[in-house]
Coordinates of C-alpha atoms and ligand atoms in Angstrom, one line a residue:
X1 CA 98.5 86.4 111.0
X2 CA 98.7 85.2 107.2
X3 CA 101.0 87.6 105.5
X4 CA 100.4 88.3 101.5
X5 CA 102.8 90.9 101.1
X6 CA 102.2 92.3 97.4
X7 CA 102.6 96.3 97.5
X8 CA 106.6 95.4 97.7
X9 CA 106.6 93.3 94.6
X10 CA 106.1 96.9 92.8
X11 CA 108.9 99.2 91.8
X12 CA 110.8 100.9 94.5
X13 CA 109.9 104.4 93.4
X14 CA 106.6 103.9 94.4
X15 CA 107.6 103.4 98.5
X16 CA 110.1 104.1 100.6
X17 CA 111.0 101.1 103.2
X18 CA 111.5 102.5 107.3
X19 CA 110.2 101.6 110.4
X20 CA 107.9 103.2 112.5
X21 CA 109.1 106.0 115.4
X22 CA 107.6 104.5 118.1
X23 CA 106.1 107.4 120.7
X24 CA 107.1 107.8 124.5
X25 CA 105.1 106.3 126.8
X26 CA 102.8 104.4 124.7
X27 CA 99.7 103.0 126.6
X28 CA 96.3 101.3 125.5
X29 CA 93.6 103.2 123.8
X30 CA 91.2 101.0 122.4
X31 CA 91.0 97.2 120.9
X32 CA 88.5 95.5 118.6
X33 CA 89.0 92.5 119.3
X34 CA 86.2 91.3 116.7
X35 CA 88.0 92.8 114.0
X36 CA 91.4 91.1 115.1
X37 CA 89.6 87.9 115.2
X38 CA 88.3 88.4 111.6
X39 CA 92.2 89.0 110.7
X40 CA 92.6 86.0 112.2
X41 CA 95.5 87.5 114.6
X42 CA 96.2 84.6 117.1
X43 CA 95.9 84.8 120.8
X44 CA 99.8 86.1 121.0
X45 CA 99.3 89.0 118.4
X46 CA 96.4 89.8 120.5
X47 CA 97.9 90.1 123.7
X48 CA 100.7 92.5 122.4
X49 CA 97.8 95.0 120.5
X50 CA 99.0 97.4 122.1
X51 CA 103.0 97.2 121.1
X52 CA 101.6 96.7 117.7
X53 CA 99.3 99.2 117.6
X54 CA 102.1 101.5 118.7
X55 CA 104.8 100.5 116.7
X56 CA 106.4 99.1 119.2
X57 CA 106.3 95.5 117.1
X58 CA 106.8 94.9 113.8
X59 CA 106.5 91.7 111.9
X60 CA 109.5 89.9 110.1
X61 CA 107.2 88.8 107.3
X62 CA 106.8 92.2 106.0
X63 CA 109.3 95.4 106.0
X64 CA 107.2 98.5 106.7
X65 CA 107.1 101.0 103.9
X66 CA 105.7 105.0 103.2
X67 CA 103.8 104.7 99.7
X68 CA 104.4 108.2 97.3
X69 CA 101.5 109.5 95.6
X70 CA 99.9 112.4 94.5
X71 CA 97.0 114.3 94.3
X72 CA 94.9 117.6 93.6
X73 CA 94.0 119.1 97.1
X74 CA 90.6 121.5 97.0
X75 CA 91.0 121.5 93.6
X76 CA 94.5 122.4 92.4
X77 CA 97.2 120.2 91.4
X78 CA 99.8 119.3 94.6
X79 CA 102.2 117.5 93.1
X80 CA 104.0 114.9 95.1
X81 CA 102.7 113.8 98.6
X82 CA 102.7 110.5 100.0
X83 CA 102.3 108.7 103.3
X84 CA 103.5 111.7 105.5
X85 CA 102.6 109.7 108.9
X86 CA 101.5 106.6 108.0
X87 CA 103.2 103.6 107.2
X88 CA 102.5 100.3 105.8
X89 CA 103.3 97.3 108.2
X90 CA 101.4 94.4 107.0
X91 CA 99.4 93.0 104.1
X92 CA 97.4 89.9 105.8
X93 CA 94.4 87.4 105.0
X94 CA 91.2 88.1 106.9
X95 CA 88.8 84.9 107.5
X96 CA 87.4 85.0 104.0
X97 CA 90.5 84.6 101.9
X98 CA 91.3 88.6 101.2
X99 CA 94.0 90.9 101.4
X100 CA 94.1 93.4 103.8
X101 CA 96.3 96.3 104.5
X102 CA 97.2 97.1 107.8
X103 CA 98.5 100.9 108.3
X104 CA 100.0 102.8 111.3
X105 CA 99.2 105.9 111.7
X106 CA 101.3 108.3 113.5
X107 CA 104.2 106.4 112.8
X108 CA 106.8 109.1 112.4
X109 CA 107.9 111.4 109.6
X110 CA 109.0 110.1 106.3
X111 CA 110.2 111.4 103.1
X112 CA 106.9 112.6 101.7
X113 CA 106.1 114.4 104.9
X114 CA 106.4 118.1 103.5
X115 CA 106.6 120.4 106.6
X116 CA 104.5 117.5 108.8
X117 CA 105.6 116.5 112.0
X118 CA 104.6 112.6 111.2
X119 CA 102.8 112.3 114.1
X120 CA 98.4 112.0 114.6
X121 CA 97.2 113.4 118.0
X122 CA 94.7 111.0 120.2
X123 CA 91.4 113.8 119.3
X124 CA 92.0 112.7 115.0
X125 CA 92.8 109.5 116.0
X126 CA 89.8 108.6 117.9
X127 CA 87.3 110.2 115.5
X128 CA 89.0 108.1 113.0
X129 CA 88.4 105.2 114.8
X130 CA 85.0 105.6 116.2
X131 CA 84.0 106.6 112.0
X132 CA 85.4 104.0 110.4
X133 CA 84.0 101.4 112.6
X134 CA 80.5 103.5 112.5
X135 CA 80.4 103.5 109.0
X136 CA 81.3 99.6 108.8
X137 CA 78.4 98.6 111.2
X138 CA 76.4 101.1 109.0
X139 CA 77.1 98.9 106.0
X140 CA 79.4 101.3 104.1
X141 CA 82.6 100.1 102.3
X142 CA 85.2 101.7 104.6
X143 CA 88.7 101.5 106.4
X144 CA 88.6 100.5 109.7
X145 CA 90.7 99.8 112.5
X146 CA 92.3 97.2 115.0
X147 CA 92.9 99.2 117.7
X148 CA 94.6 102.7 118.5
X149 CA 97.0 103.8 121.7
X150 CA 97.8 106.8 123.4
X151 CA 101.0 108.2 124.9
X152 CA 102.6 110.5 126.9
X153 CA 104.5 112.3 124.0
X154 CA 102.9 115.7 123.4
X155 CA 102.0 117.1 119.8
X156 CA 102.1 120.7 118.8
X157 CA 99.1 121.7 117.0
X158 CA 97.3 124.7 117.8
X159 CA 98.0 123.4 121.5
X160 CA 99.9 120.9 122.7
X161 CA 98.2 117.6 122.4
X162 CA 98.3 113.7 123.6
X163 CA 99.8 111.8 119.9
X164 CA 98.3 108.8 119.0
X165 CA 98.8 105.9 116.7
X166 CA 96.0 104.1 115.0
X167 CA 96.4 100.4 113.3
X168 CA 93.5 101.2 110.3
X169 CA 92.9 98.4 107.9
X170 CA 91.6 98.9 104.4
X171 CA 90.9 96.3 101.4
X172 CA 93.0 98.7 99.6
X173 CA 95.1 102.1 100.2
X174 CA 96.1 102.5 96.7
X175 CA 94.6 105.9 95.7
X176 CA 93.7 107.9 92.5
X177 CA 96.7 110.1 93.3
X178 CA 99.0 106.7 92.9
X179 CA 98.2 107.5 89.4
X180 CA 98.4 110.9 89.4
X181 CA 102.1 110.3 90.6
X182 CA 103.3 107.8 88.4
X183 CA 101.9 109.8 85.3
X184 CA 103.8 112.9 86.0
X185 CA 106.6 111.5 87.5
X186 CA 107.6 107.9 86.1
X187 CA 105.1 107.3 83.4
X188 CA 106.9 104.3 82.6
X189 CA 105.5 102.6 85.4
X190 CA 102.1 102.5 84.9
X191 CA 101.3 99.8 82.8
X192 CA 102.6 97.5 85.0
X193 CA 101.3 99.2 87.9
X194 CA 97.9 99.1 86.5
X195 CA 98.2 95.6 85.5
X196 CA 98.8 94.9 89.2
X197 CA 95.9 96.8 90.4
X198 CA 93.6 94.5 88.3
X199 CA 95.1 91.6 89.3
X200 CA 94.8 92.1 93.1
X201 CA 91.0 94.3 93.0
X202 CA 89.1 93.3 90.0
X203 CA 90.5 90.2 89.0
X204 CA 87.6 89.3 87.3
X205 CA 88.2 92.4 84.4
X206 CA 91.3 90.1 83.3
X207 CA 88.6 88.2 81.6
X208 CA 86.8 91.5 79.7
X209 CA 88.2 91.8 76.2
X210 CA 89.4 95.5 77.2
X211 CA 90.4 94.8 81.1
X212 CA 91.4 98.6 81.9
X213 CA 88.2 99.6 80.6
X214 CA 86.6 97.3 82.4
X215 CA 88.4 97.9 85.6
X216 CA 87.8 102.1 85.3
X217 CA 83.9 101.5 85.1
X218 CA 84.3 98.9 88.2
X219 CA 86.0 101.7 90.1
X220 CA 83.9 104.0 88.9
X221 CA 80.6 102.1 89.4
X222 CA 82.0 101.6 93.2
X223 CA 82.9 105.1 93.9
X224 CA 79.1 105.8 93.2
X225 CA 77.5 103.4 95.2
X226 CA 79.6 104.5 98.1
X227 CA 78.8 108.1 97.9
X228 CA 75.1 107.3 97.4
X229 CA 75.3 105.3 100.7
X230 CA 77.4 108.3 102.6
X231 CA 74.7 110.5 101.1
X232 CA 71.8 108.4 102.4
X233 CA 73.2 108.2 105.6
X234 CA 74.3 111.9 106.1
X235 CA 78.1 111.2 105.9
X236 CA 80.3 114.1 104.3
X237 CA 83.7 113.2 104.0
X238 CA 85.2 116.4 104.4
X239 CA 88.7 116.1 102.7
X240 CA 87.8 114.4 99.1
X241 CA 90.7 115.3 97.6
X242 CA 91.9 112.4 94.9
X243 CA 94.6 111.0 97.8
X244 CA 91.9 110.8 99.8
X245 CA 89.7 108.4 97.8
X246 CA 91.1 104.7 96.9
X247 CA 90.0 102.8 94.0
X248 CA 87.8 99.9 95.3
X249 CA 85.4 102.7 96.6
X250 CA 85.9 102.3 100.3
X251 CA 86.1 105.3 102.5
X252 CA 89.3 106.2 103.3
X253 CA 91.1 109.2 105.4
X254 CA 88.8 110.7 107.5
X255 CA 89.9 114.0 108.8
X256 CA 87.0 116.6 109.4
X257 CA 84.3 114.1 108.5
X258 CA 80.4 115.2 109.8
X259 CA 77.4 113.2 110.0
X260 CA 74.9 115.5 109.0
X261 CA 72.8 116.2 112.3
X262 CA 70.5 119.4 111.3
X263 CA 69.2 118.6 107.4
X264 CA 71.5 121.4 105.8
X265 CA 73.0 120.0 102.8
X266 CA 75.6 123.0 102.2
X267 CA 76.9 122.5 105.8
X268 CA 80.7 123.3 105.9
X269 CA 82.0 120.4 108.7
X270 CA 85.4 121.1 107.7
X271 CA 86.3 124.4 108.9
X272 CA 89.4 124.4 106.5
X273 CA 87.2 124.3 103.5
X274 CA 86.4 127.9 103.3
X275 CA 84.5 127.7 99.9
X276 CA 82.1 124.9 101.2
X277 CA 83.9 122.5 98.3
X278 CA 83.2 119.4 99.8
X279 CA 80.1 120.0 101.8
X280 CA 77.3 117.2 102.0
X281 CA 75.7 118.5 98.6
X282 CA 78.1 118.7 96.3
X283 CA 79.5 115.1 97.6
X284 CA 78.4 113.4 94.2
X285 CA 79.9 116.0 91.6
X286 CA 83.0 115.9 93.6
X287 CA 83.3 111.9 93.1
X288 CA 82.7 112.6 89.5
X289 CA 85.0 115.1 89.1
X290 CA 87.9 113.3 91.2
X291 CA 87.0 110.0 88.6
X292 CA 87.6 112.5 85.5
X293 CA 90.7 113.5 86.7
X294 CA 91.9 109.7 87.4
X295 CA 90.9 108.7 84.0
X296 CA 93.2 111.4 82.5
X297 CA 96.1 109.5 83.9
X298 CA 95.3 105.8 82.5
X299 CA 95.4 107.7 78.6
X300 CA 99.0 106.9 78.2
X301 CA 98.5 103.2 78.3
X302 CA 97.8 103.9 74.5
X303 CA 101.1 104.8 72.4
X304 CA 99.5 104.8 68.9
X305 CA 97.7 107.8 68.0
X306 CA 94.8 106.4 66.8
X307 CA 94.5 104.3 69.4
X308 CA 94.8 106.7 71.9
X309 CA 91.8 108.8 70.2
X310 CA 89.5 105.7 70.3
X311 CA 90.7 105.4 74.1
X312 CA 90.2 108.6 75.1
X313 CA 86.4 108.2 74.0
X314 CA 85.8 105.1 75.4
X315 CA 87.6 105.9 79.0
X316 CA 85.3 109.2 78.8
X317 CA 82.0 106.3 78.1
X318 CA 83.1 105.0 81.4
X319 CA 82.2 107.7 83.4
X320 CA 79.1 107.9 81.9
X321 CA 77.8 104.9 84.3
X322 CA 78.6 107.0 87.4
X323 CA 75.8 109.0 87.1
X324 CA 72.6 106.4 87.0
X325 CA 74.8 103.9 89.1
X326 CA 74.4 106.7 91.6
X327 CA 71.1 107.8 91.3
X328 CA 70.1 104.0 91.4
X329 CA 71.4 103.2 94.5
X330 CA 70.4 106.8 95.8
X331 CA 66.9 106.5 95.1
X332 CA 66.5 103.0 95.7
X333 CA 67.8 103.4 99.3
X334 CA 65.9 106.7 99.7
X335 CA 62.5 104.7 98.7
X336 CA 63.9 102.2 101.2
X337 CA 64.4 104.6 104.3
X338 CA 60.6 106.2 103.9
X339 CA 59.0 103.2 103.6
X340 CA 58.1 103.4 99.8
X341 CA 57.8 101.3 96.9
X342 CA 60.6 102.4 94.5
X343 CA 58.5 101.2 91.6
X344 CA 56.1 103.6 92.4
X345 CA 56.6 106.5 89.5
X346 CA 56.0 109.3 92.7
X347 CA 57.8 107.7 95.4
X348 CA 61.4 109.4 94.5
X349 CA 59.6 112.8 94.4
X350 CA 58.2 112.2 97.9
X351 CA 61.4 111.8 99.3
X352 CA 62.4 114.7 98.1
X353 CA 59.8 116.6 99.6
X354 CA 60.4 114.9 103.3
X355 CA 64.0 116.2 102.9
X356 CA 62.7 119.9 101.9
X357 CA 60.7 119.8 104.7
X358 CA 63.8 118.7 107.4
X359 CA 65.7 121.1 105.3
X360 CA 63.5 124.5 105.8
X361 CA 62.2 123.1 109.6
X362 CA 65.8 122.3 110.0
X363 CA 65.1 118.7 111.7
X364 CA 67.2 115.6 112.5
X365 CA 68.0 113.9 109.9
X366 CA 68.8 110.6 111.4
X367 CA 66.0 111.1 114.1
X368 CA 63.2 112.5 111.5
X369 CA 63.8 109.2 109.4
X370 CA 63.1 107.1 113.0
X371 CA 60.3 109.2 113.8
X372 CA 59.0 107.8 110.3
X373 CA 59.5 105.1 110.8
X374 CA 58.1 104.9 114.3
X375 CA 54.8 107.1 112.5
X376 CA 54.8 109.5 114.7
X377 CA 53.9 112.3 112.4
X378 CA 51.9 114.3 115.2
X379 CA 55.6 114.9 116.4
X380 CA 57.6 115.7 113.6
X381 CA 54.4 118.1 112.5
X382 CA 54.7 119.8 115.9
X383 CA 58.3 120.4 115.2
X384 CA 57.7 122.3 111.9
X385 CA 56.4 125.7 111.5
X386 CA 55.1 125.2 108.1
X387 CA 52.1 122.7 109.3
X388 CA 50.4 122.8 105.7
X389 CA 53.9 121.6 104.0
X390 CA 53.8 118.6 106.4
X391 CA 50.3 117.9 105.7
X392 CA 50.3 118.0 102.4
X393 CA 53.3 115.8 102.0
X394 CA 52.0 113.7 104.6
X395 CA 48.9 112.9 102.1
X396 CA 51.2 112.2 99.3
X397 CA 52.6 109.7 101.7
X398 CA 49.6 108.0 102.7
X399 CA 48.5 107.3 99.1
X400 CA 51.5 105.8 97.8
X401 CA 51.7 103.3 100.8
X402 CA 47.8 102.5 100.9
X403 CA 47.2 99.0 98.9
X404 CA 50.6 98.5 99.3
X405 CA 52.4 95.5 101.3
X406 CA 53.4 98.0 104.2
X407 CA 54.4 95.0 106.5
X408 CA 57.1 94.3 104.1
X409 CA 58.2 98.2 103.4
X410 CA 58.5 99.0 107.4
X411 CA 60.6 96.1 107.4
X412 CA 63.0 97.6 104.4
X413 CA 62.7 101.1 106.8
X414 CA 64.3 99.5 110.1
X415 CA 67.0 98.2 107.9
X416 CA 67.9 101.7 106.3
X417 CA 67.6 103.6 109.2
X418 CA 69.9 103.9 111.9
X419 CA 69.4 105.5 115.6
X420 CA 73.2 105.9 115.8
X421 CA 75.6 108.5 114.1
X422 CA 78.4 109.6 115.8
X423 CA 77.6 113.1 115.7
X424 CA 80.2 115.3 116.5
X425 CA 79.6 116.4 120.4
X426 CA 79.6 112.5 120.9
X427 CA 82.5 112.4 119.7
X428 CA 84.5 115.1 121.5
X429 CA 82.8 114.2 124.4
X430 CA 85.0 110.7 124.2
X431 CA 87.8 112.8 123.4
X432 CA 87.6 115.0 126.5
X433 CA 87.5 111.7 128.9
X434 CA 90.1 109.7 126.6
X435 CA 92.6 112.8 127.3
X436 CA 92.1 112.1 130.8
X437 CA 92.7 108.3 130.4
X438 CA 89.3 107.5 130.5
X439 CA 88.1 105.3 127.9
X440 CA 84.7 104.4 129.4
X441 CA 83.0 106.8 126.8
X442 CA 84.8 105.6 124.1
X443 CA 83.8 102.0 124.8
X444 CA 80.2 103.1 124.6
X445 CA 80.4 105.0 121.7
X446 CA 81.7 101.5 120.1
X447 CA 79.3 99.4 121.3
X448 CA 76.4 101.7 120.5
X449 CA 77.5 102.5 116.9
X450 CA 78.1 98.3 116.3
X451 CA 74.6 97.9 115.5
X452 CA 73.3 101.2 114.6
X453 CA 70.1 100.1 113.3
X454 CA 69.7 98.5 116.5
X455 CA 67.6 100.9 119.1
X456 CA 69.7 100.4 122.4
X457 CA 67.8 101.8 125.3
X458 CA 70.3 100.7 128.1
X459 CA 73.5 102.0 126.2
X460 CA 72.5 105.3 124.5
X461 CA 72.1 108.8 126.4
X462 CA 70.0 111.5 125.2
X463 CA 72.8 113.5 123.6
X464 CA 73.1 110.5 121.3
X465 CA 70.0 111.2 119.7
X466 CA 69.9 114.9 118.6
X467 CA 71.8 117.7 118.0
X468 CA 72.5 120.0 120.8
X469 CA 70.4 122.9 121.4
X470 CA 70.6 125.7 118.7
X471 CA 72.3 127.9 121.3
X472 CA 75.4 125.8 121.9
X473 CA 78.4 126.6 119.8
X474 CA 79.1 123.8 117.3
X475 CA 82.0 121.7 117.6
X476 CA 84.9 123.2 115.1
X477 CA 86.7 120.5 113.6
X478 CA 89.3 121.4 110.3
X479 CA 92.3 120.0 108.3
X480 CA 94.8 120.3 111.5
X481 CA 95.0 117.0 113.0
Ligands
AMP1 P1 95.2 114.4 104.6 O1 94.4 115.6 103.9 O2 95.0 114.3 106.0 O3 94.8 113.2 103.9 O4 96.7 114.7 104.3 C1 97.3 115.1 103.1 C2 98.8 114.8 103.1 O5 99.4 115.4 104.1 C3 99.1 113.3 103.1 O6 100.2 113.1 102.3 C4 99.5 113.1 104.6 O7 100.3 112.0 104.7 C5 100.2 114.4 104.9 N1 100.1 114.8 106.3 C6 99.0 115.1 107.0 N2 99.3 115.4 108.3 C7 100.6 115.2 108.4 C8 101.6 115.3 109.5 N3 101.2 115.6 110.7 N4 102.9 114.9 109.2 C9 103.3 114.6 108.0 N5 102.4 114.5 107.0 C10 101.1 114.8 107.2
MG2 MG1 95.0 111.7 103.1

């Protein structure tokens, strides 16, 4: 490994140096051993995954630290949290020349753990594992992860579970609540911290003639294009509170995450969030409203009155460009999964009525895409009640593809839509064998979701490619992990 350490070069306030707690009776869960490669971790670093991956091994070239930060959770101000299980233990060079954090999760308790335990049990971990190397293959800005172990160490939760570390990587862990911290609690930092966050993310704004300005609208402008892709793939986060979203706009913490099976854009996946805050639907006004709270905090790099007016205005300018950033890359990649020209002035509108018909039939979403794809409209009209509706969109459809260059829109179809979510049954169903020390399921679940837009008739089972019947109870996942 190539170590770039640079979160120590910051003040001390912002992290607390400690090593990780290793757990009893640590034993493998899973490796990707692709992703190690692109690290470029050598043959000796791979053979000991699994005492790295358990926190077991640390590395000399950097001292493993807890950042602080804070955050407003469902809404309200939380003041001070940090990294409550996860620590820092590397900052290395991938293949291509960039920085990338490594992070244990699980690691043990540290000062900013509140009333945590420190600890992550195996079922969190391995849904954060299989999502964040799902929504990589997917083509979605996104932690990831090297590899994750087991133990024999039990957990309280609501029962007593398997814990679990997980090695997740990230371009960047540095969160809008890093700035929510530093402005209420040591103001004085943040020029300089925000100074470093150009420097190592948008370099290139060091050339713009008002670099903070031109950094906000690049983390803006990247927080939008990676909701519009969750949103075109049915992603919903769960958990975006503002320590849960970094500021290169790669998905980050994934706790009660859902891929949208049913079409039901006010579906509640995490059962925590009792007033449906960050359901599917209201994914985009959420981002927006997380970025106008981040802003606030970067208003104090203005001293002078004046000054700080003018700021204020132009700051607010820059999240003005969330908005059409979004809907551009939303509508674009929309046209793209039904096969439509987006120049075409009614294309966007029949999108929209696709989705109202999977929203009042209730269909796929994944599969319904794929079954356009495929044209097989005789079975997606036999699955909805309202025949007429799909007829009559169906026509609309027809005459916005006919004299066009279909050939070359089918091709932009079996790029945007993939066969493989990891819908939640999948899921558990991995976690109910990997509690058993099985991993079998786990390894398919990884293989299958590396190339999601790729249909894999010897891998995938017939669970993978709908939602259960109607009739059995939904999987319940919430905050507790
Ligand atoms: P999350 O919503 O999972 O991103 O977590 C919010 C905050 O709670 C973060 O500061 C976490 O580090 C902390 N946290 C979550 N679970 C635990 C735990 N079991 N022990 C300590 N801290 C935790
Ligand atoms: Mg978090």
């Amino acid at each position: 490994m190539q170590f770039n350490p640079r979160y120590p070069s910051l003040n001390p306030k912002l992290y607390h140096h400690q090593m990780p707690a290793p757990l009893k009776g640590a034993k493998a869960g899973h490796f990707n051993a692709a992703l190690a490669d692109e690290l470029q971790w050598s043959e000796q670093d791979q053979a000991q995954w699994v005492e790295i991956c358990s926190g077991q091994k640390t590395f000399a070239k950097f001292e493993p630290l807890a950042m602080v930060y804070a955050g407003h959770q469902f809404g309200q101000w939380a003041g001070q949290l940090g990294d409550g299980r996860g620590l820092l233990i590397g900052q290395i060079l991938d293949k291509h020349g960039q920085t990338i954090d490594l992070h244990l999760k699980g690691a043990g308790s540290t000062p900013y753990s509140r009333m945590g335990d420190g600890r992550a049990v195996l079922r969190s971990v391995i849904r954060e594992y299989l999502a964040g190397h799902a929504l990589n293959a997917l083509g979605i800005a996104s932690s990831n992860a090297v590899g994750f172990t087991s133990s024999t160490q039990g957990i309280q939760r609501e029962k007593l579970e398997p814990g679990a570390m997980m090695l997740r990587t990230s371009d960047c862990h540095i969160r809008l609540g890093h700035f929510e911290w530093i402005n209420q609690y040591q103001p004085d930092l943040l020029e300089d911290f925000v100074q470093k966050c150009i420097e190592w993310h948008y370099p290139e704004c060091l050339e713009a003639e008002q670099p903070v300005l031109a950094f906000a609208t690049q983390v803006i402008q990247r927080t939008a294009v990676m909701i519009a892709k969750w949103q075109l793939v049915g992603f919903a986060h769960g958990v975006m509170n503002t320590d849960n979203l970094n500021i290169t706009g790669s998905t980050l913490d994934f706790g009660p995450f859902g891929f949208m099976e049913r079409f039901r854009p006010n579906w509640i996946n995490n059962h925590s969030d009792y007033q449906g805050r960050y359901t599917y639907q209201q994914q985009p006004s959420i981002g927006h409203w997380n970025l106008w709270m981040w802003l606030n905090n970067l208003i104090r790099l203005k001293k002078d009155p004046a000054e700080k007016e003018q700021f204020k205005e132009d700051l607010a300018k820059c999240l003005e460009h969330f908005e059409p950033t979004f809907l551009e890359h939303y509508t674009v990649g929309l046209c793209q999964k039904m096969g439509l020209p987006s120049f075409h002035k009614d294309s966007f509108d029949c999108g929209m009525a696709f989705l109202r018909i999977l929203q009042t039939e209730q269909l796929d979403y994944t599969q319904s895409f794929i079954r356009l794809q495929n044209k097989q409209y005789e079975t997606i009209k036999d699955d909805c009640l309202d025949r007429r509706q799909f007829e009559s969109f169906l026509a609309q459809y027809e005459s916005i593809r006919a004299n066009q260059d279909t050939d070359a829109l089918d091709a932009e179809m079996v790029k945007a839509n993939p066969h493989y979510i990891l819908r939640n049954h999948m899921a558990q169903k991995a976690i109910e064998l990997a509690e058993r020390d099985d991993y079998s399921e786990v390894e398919r679940l990884f293989k299958l979701l590396s190339q999601p837009y790729l249909k894999q008739p010897d891998l995938e089972q017939p669970e993978d490619l709908g939602p259960l019947p109607s009739d059995v109870p939904e999987v319940m996942v919430s905050c507790s992990s």
